[in-house]
XYZ file of C-alpha atoms in Angstrom:
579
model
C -45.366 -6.150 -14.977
C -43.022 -8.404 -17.078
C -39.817 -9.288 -15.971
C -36.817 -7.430 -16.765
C -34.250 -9.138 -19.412
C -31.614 -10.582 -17.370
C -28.277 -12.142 -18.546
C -26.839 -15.687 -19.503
C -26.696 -16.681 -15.466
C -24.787 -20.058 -16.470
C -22.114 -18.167 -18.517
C -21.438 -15.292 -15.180
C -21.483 -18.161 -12.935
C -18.986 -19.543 -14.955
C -16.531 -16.450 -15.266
C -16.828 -16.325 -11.309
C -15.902 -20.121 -11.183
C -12.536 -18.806 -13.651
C -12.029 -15.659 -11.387
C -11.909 -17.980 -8.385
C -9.622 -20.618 -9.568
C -7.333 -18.190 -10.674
C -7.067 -16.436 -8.138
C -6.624 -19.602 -5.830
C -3.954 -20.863 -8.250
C -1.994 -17.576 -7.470
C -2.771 -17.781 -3.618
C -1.544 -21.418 -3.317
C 1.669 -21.124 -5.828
C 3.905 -23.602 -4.845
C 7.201 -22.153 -3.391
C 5.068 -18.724 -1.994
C 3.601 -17.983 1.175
C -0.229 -19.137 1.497
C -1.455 -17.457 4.574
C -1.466 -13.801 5.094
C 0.516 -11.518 6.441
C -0.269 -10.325 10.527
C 0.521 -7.054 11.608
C 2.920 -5.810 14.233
C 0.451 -6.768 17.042
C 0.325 -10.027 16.077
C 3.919 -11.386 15.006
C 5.797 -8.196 16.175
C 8.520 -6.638 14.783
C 11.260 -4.352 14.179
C 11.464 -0.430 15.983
C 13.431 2.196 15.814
C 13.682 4.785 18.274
C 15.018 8.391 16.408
C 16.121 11.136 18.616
C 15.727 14.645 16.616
C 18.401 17.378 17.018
C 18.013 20.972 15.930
C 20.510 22.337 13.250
C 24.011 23.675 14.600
C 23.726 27.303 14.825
C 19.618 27.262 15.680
C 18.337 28.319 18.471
C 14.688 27.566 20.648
C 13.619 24.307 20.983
C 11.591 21.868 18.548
C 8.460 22.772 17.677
C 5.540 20.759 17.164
C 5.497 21.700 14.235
C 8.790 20.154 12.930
C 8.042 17.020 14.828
C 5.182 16.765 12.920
C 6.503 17.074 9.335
C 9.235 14.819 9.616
C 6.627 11.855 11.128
C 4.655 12.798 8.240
C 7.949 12.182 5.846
C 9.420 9.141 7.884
C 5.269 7.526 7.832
C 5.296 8.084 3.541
C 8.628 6.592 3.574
C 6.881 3.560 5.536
C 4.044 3.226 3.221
C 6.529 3.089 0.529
C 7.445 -0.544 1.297
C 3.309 -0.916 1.334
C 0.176 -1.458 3.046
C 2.110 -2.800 6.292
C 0.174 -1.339 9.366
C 3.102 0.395 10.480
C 3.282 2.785 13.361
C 4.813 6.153 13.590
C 4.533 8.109 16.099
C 6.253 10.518 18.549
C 6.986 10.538 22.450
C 7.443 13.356 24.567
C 7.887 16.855 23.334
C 10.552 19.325 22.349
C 14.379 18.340 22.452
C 13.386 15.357 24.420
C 11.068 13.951 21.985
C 11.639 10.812 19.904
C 10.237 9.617 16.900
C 9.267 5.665 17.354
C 9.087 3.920 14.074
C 7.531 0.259 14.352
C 7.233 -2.159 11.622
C 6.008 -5.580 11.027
C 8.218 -7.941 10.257
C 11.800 -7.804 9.524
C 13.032 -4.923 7.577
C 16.083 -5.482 5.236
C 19.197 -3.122 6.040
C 17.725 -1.018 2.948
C 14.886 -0.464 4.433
C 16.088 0.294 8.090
C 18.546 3.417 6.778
C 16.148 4.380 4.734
C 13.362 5.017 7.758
C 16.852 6.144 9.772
C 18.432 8.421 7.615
C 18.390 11.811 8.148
C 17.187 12.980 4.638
C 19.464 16.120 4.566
C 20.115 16.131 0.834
C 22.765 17.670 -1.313
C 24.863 17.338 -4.684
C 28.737 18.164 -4.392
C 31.411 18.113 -7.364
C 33.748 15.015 -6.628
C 37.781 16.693 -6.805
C 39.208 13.119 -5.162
C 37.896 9.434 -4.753
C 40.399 6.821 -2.957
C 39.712 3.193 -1.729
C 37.741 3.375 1.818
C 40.433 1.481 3.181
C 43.341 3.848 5.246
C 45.857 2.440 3.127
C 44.496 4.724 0.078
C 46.583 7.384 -1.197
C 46.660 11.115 0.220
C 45.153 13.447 -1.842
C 47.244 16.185 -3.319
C 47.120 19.686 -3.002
C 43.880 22.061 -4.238
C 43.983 25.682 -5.585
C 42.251 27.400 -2.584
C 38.456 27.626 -2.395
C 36.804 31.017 -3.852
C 33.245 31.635 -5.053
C 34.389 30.459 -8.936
C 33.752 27.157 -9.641
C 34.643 24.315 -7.605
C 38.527 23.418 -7.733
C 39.762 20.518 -9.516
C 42.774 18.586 -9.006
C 44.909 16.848 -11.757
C 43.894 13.360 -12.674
C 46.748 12.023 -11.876
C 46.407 12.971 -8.260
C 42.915 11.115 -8.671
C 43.690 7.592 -7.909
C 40.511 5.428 -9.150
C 39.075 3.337 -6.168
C 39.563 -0.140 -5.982
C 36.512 -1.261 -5.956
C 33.161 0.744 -5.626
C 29.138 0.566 -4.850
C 28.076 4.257 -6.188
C 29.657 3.831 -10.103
C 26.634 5.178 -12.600
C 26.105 7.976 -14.799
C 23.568 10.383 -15.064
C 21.900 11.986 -18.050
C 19.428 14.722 -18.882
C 15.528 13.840 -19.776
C 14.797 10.890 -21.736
C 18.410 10.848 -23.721
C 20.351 7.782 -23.981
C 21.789 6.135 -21.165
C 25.498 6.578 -20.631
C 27.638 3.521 -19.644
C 27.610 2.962 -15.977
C 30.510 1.230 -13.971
C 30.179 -1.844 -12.954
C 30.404 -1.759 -9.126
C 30.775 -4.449 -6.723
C 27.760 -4.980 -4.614
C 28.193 -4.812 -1.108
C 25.853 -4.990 2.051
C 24.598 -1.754 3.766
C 25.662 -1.167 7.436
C 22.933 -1.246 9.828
C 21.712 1.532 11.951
C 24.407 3.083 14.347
C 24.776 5.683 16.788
C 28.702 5.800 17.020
C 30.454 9.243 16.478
C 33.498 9.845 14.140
C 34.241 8.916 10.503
C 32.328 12.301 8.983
C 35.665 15.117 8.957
C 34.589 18.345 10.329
C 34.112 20.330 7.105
C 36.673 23.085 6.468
C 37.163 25.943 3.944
C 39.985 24.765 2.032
C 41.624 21.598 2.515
C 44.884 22.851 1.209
C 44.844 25.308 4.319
C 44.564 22.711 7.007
C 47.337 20.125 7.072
C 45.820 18.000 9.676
C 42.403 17.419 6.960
C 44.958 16.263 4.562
C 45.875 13.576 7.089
C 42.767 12.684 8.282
C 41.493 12.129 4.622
C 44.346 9.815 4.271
C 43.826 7.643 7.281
C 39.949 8.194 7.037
C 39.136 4.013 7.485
C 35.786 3.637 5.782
C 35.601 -0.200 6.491
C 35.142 0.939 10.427
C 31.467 0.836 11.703
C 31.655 4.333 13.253
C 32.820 5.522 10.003
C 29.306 4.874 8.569
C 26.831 6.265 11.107
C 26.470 9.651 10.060
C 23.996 12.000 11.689
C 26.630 15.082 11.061
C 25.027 18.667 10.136
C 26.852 19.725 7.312
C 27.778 23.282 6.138
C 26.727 23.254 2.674
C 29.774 25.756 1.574
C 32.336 24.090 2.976
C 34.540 21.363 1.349
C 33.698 17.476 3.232
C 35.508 14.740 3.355
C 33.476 11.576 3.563
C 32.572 7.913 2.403
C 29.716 6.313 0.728
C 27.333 4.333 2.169
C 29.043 0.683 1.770
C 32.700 1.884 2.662
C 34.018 1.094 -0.124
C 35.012 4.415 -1.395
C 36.185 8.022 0.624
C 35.806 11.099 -1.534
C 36.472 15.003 -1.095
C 33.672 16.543 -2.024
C 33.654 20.585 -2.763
C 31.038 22.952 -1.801
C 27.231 22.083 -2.786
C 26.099 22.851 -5.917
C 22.441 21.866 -6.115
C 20.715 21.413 -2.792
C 18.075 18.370 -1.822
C 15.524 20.923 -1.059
C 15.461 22.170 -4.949
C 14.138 18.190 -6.049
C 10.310 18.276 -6.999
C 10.169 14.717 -7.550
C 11.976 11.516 -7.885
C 10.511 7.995 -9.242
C 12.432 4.437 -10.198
C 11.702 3.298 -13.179
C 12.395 -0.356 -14.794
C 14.903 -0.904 -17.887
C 14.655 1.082 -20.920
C 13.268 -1.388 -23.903
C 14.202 -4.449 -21.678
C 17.995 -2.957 -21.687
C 20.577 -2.346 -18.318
C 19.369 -1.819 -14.664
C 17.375 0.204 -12.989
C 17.040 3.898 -12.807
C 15.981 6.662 -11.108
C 14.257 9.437 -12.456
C 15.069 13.344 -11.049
C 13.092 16.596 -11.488
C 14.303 19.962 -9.882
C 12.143 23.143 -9.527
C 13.425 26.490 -11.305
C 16.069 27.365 -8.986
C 17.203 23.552 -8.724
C 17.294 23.713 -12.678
C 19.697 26.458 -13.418
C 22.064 25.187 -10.930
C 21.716 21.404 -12.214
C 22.944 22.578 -15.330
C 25.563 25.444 -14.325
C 26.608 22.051 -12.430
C 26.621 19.309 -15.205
C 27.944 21.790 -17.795
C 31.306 22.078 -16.021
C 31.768 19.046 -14.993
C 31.255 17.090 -18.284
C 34.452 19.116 -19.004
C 36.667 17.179 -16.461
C 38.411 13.950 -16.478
C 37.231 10.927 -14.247
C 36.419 11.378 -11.050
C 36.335 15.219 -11.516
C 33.283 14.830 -13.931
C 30.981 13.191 -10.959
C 28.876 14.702 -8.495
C 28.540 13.268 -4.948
C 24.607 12.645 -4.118
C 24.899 13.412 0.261
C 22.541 12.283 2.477
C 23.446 13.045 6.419
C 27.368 13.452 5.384
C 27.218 10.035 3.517
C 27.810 9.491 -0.370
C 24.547 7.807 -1.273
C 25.739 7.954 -5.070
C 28.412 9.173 -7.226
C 27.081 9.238 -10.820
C 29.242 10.855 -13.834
C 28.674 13.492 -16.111
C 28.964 13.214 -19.992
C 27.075 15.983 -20.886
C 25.213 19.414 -19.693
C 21.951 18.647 -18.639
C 19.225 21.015 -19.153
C 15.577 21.528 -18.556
C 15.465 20.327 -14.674
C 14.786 16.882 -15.370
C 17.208 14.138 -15.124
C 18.294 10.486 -14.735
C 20.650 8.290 -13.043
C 21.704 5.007 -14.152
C 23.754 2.156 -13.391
C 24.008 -1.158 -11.966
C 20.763 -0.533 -9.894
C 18.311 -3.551 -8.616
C 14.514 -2.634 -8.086
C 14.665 -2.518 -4.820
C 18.305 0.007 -4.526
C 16.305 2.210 -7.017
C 13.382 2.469 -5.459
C 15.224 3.360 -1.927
C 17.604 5.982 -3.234
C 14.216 7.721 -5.342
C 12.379 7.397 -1.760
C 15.626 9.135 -0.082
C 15.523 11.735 -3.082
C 12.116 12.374 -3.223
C 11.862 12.895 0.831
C 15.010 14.016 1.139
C 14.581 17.353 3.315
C 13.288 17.012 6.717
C 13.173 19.753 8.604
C 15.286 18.678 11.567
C 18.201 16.368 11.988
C 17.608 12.858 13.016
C 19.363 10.277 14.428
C 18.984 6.444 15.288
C 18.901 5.886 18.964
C 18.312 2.277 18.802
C 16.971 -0.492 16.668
C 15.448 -3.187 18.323
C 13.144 -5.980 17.478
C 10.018 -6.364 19.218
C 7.513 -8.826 20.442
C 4.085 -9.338 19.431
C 1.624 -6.923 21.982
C -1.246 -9.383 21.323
C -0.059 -12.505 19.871
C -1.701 -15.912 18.784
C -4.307 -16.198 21.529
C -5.960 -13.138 20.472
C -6.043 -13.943 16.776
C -7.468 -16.962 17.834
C -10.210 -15.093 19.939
C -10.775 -13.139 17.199
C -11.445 -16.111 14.479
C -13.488 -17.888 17.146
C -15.799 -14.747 17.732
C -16.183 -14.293 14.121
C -17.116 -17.707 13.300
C -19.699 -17.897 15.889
C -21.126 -14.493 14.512
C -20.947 -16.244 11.017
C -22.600 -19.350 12.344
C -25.421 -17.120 13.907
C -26.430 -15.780 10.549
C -25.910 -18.867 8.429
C -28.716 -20.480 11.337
C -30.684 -17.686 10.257
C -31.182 -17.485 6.674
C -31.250 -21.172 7.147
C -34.795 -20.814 9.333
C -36.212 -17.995 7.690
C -34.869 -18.475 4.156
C -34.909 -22.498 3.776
C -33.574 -23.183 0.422
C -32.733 -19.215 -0.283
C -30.796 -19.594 2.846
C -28.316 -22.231 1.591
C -27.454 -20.044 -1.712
C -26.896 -17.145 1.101
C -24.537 -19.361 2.744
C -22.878 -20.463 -0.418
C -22.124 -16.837 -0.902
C -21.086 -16.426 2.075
C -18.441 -18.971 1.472
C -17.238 -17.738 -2.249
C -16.791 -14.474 -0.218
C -14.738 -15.695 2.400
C -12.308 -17.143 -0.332
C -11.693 -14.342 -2.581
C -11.113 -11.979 0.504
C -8.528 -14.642 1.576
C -6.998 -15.332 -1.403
C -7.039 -11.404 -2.025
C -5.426 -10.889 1.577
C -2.592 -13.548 0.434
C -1.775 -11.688 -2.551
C -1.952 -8.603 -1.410
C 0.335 -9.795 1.276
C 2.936 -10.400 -1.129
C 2.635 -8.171 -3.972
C 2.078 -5.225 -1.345
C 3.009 -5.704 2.289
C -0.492 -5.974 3.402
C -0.614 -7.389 7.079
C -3.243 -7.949 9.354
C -3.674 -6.380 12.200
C -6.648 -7.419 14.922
C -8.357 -4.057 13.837
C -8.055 -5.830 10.181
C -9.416 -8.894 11.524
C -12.612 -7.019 12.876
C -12.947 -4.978 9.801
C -13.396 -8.576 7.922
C -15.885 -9.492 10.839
C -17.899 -6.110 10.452
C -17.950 -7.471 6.851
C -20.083 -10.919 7.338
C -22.930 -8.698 8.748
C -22.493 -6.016 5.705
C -22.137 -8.761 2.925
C -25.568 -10.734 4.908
C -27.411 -7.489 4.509
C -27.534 -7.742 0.675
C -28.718 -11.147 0.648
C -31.442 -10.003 2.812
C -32.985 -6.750 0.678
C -32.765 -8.859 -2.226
C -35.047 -12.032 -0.711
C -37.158 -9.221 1.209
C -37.799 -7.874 -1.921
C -38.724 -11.347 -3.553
C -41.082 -11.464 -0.683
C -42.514 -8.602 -1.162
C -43.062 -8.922 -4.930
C -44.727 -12.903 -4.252
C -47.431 -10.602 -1.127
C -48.122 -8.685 -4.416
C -49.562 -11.846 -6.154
C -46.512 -12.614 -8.750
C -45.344 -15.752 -9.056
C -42.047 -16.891 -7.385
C -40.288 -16.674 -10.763
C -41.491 -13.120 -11.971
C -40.649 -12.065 -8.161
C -37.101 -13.176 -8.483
C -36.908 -11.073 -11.588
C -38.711 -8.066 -10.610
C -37.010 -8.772 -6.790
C -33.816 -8.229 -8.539
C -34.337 -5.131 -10.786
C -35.432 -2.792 -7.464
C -32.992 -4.818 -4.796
C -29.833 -3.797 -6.616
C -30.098 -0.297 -6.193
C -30.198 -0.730 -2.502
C -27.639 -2.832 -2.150
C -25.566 -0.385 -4.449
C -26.493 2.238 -2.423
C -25.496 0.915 0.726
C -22.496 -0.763 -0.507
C -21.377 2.704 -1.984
C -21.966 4.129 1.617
C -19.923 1.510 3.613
C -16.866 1.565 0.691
C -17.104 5.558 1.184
C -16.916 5.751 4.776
C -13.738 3.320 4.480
C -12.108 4.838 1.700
C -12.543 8.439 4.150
C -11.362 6.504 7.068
C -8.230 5.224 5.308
C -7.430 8.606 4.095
C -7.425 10.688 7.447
C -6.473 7.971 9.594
C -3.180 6.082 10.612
C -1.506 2.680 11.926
C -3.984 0.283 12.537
C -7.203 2.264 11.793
C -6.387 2.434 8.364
C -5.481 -1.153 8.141
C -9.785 -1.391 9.581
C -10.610 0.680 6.743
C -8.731 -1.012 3.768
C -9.910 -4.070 5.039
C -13.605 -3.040 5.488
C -13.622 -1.518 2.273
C -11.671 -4.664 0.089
C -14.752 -6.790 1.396
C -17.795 -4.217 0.902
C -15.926 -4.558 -2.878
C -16.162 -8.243 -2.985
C -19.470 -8.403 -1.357
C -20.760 -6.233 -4.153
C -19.184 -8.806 -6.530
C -20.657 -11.554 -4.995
C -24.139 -9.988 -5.282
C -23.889 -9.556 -8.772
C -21.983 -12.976 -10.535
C -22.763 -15.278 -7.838
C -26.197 -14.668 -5.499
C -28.369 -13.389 -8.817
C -27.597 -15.760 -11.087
C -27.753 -18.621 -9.092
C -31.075 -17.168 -7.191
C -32.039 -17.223 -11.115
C -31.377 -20.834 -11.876
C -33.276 -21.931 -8.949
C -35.730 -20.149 -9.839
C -36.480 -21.966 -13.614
C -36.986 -25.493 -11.376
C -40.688 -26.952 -10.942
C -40.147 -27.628 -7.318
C -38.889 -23.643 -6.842
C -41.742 -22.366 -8.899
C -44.296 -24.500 -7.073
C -44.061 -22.332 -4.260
C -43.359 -24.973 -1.750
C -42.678 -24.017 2.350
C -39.288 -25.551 1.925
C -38.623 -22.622 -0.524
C -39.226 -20.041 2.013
C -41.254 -17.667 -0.288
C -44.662 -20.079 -0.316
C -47.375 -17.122 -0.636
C -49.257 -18.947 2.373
C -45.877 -18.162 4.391
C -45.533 -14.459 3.181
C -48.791 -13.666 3.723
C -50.253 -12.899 -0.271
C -52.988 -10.979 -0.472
C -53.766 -12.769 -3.591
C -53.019 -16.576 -4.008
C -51.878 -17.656 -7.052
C -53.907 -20.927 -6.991
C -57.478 -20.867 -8.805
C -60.484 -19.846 -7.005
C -62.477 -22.830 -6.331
C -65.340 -23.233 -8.323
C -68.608 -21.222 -6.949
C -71.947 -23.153 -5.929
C -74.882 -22.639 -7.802
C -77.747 -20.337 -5.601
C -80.624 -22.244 -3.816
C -83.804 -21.629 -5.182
C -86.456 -20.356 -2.304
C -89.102 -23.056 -1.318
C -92.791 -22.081 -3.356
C -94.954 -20.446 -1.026
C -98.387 -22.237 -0.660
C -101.860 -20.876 0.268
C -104.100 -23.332 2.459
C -108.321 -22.962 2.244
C -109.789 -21.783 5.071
C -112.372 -24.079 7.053
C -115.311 -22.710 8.279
């Protein structure tokens, strides 16, 4: 049987050595981190305790049901900021219940309203906007509320805000982008459960005397002011502030609700040009009213031509209007960062839970397992990967040190991959991550082995240990694909049904059957090959570890020696008989 036609095995030796220092140059950047991330049960972490609270005017208790779809919300909200082996999960069961929300590390204020938030969406027609301060003027008197159009107030009884964080514009499809104020930037409050600051809606704040004075001394500056967690009436008029207190607005009745948004997505700068934006897409119903919406208020004056984007009573956004948007899709724009854009699309695009939520308490947390069983980890995986490199090392002799070589180049792609991964994803490490890369060693051993059993088997046969390597090669690979498939399957299932620190196993377990498969291919074979081409390899000697006296060949592939010639028989002689 001749030997198949294999590659160059200097030149993919080579491309691995590239891969590798690449990839090491990007793990050890000066200025980043160079170790990975560890998961909450190693380094701990931040939690949030959310207490859910039906809607005013139901009745029963919460279901299971409801529980259920807003952990399944809050959890893709969580894997928004990445592969993080957070935990979601609930405790106890109907009004009592609570929603526990654990992440690893510390979460920016961002990120901590955004898991908070009760993502009770909906878009209102701006008729006043004042400075958050109590100092800002009173607004002035409305037509009354009826089911026309939203009522609009002169602009001269519009005072412009001082100073605000929701200036933007928003425009239909992929038209230009309209010019965007230029707002100040300001932090986001943290996480509170204080009362007051969101009015009780009414239905016309011309009727009620005592709105008109609570608008004017509404103080948006105060913390209490900012904690939402208010049901509101969508048909009622609200007076409220935005997120950063910067700004109070009334707000009339809603026009679109959160529920009619199909999707939302940030994108990056147009051609290199302005901020961040997000991207908007509304179903049918969502549609017509977008544009019943946008076409009446591109008609008004500033701040009468902006719409107030709600989320649990707070203005997340105010963008204007310069034109009628149809067609159901849409874009916001302004002076947006990645990572503001990417939490207002999350809020948009999960933006209607089923029950109302609010934060109970926000803690940070320590580590459940900590350093010394990291450290018990490592230790039991090294002396499981000092077992096997002892024995490829007896059984395998010189095949045994390019097994352990592997084993090494292995080792530092997965880390250097974990380190990147770290950063460019929130990857972190749990102890069921750890084990995953243990259970790994013993998968990534297994494909060294069926390819020298095979080179065993082919020298038993009679080949010589050069042709076996060859003819080793061409039937061990489909094994090792095969089984490599398997393993990366069964992870790739696992990380899809599973949760928390399970799925961190399986992402883990199926990264390094990846590598492993790698490794096979530009690293074992070609070196195995090289090795292979050397006198002292192809004389078959016991230091080799494939010498056919040591496999057991049924054929040698020495000579015979040379056979003796057959003895002749002595002659026979016949003796005379004396008589």
């Amino acid at each position: 049987m001749a030997a198949p036609h294999q590659g160059n095995p200097g030149r993919t030796l080579a491309l691995l050595a590239l891969f590798v220092v690449l990839l090491g140059a990007w793990t050890f950047w000066p200025g980043q981190q160079h170790t990975p991330l560890l998961g909450l049960d190693l380094r701990g972490g931040t939690q949030i305790t959310l207490s859910p609270v039906l809607d005013p005017g139901a009745s029963g208790t919460i279901t299971d049901d409801q529980l259920n779809q807003a952990v399944s919300i809050i959890r893709a909200r969580v894997d928004g900021f990445g592969v993080a082996e957070a935990s979601v999960t609930t405790q106890g069961s109907g009004n009592g219940a609570s929603i526990i929300v654990a992440v690893p590390g510390t979460l920016s204020r961002e990120q901590q309203q955004a898991i908070s938030t009760t993502a009770k969406l909906d878009f209102r027609p701006v008729l006043q906007d004042a400075s958050g301060s109590p100092a800002g003027p009173a607004p002035s008197a409305s037509p009354k509320a009826s089911t026309a159009p939203a009522p609009a107030t002169s602009k001269a009884a519009a005072p412009k805000p001082t100073t605000s964080g929701n200036g933007g514009a928003v425009t239909g499809g992929l038209g230009a982008v309209a010019p965007a104020a230029d707002p100040t930037p300001s932090p986001s409050p943290s996480p509170t459960t204080a009362a007051g600051g969101l009015l009780p809606p009414i239905q016309s704040p011309t009727d009620d005397a005592a709105f008109q004075a609570k608008y004017a001394a509404l103080d948006c500056t105060a913390a209490d002011a900012l904690s939402g967690g208010k049901a509101v009436d969508p048909k009622q008029y609200l007076a409220t502030c935005d997120q950063q207190g910067q700004v109070k607005y009334l707000l009339g009745p809603s026009s679109v609700l959160g529920t009619q948004i199909t999707g939302a997505s940030a994108a990056p700068p147009q051609q290199g040009i302005g901020g961040w934006q997000v991207n908007l897409t509304f179903n049918s119903d969502g549609a017509a009213a977008f544009l019943k919406t946008t076409t009446e208020l591109s008609q008004k004056q500033p701040p009468q031509n902006q719409f107030g984007i709600v989320l649990d009573g707070l203005v997340v956004s105010a963008p204007s209007v310069t034109n009628p948007i149809p067609g159901g899709t849409a874009m916001i724009t302004g002076s947006f960062t990645q990572e503001s854009a990417t939490a207002l699309a999350n809020v948009l695009k999960y933006g209607a839970l089923p029950i109302t939520l609010t934060a109970s308490t926000a803690e940070t947390v320590s580590a459940s397992l900590g350093q010394d069983q990291l450290e018990a980890g490592l230790i039991a995986g090294g002396i499981g990967l000092l077992l096997v490199v002892i024995y490829l090392l007896f059984y395998y002799r010189a095949l045994g040190i390019i097994a352990t070589a592997s084993l090494v180049v292995a080792g530092a792609i997965t880390y250097g991959l974990f380190v990147v991964l770290g950063r460019q994803l929130g990857l972190s490490l749990s102890l069921a991550s750890v084990a995953g890369a243990i259970v790994a060693i013993g998968i990534t051993a297994d494909s060294f082995i069926v390819y020298f059993e095979r080179i065993r088997d082919e020298v038993r046969e009679g080949r010589s240990l050069r042709t076996a390597c060859d003819t080793g090669w061409a039937r061990a690979r489909r094994t090792i694909l095969a089984a490599d498939f398997v393993s990366f399957l069964a992870a790739a299932l696992l990380f899809y049904v599973s949760v928390g620190n399970v799925r961190g196993f399986a992402f883990t377990l199926g990264l390094t059957t990846v590598v492993d498969v790698g490794v096979a291919f530009f690293f074992t074979r070609p070196l195995v090959a090289i090795v292979a081409q050397t006198r002292w390899f192809a004389a078959g000697s016991s230091w080799t570890g494939m010498s056919p006296a040591r496999v057991g060949a049924i054929h040698s592939s020495e000579p015979d020696p040379p056979a003796r010639p057959a003895r002749r028989p002595a002659p026979v002689r016949l003796a005379k008989k004396e008589s």
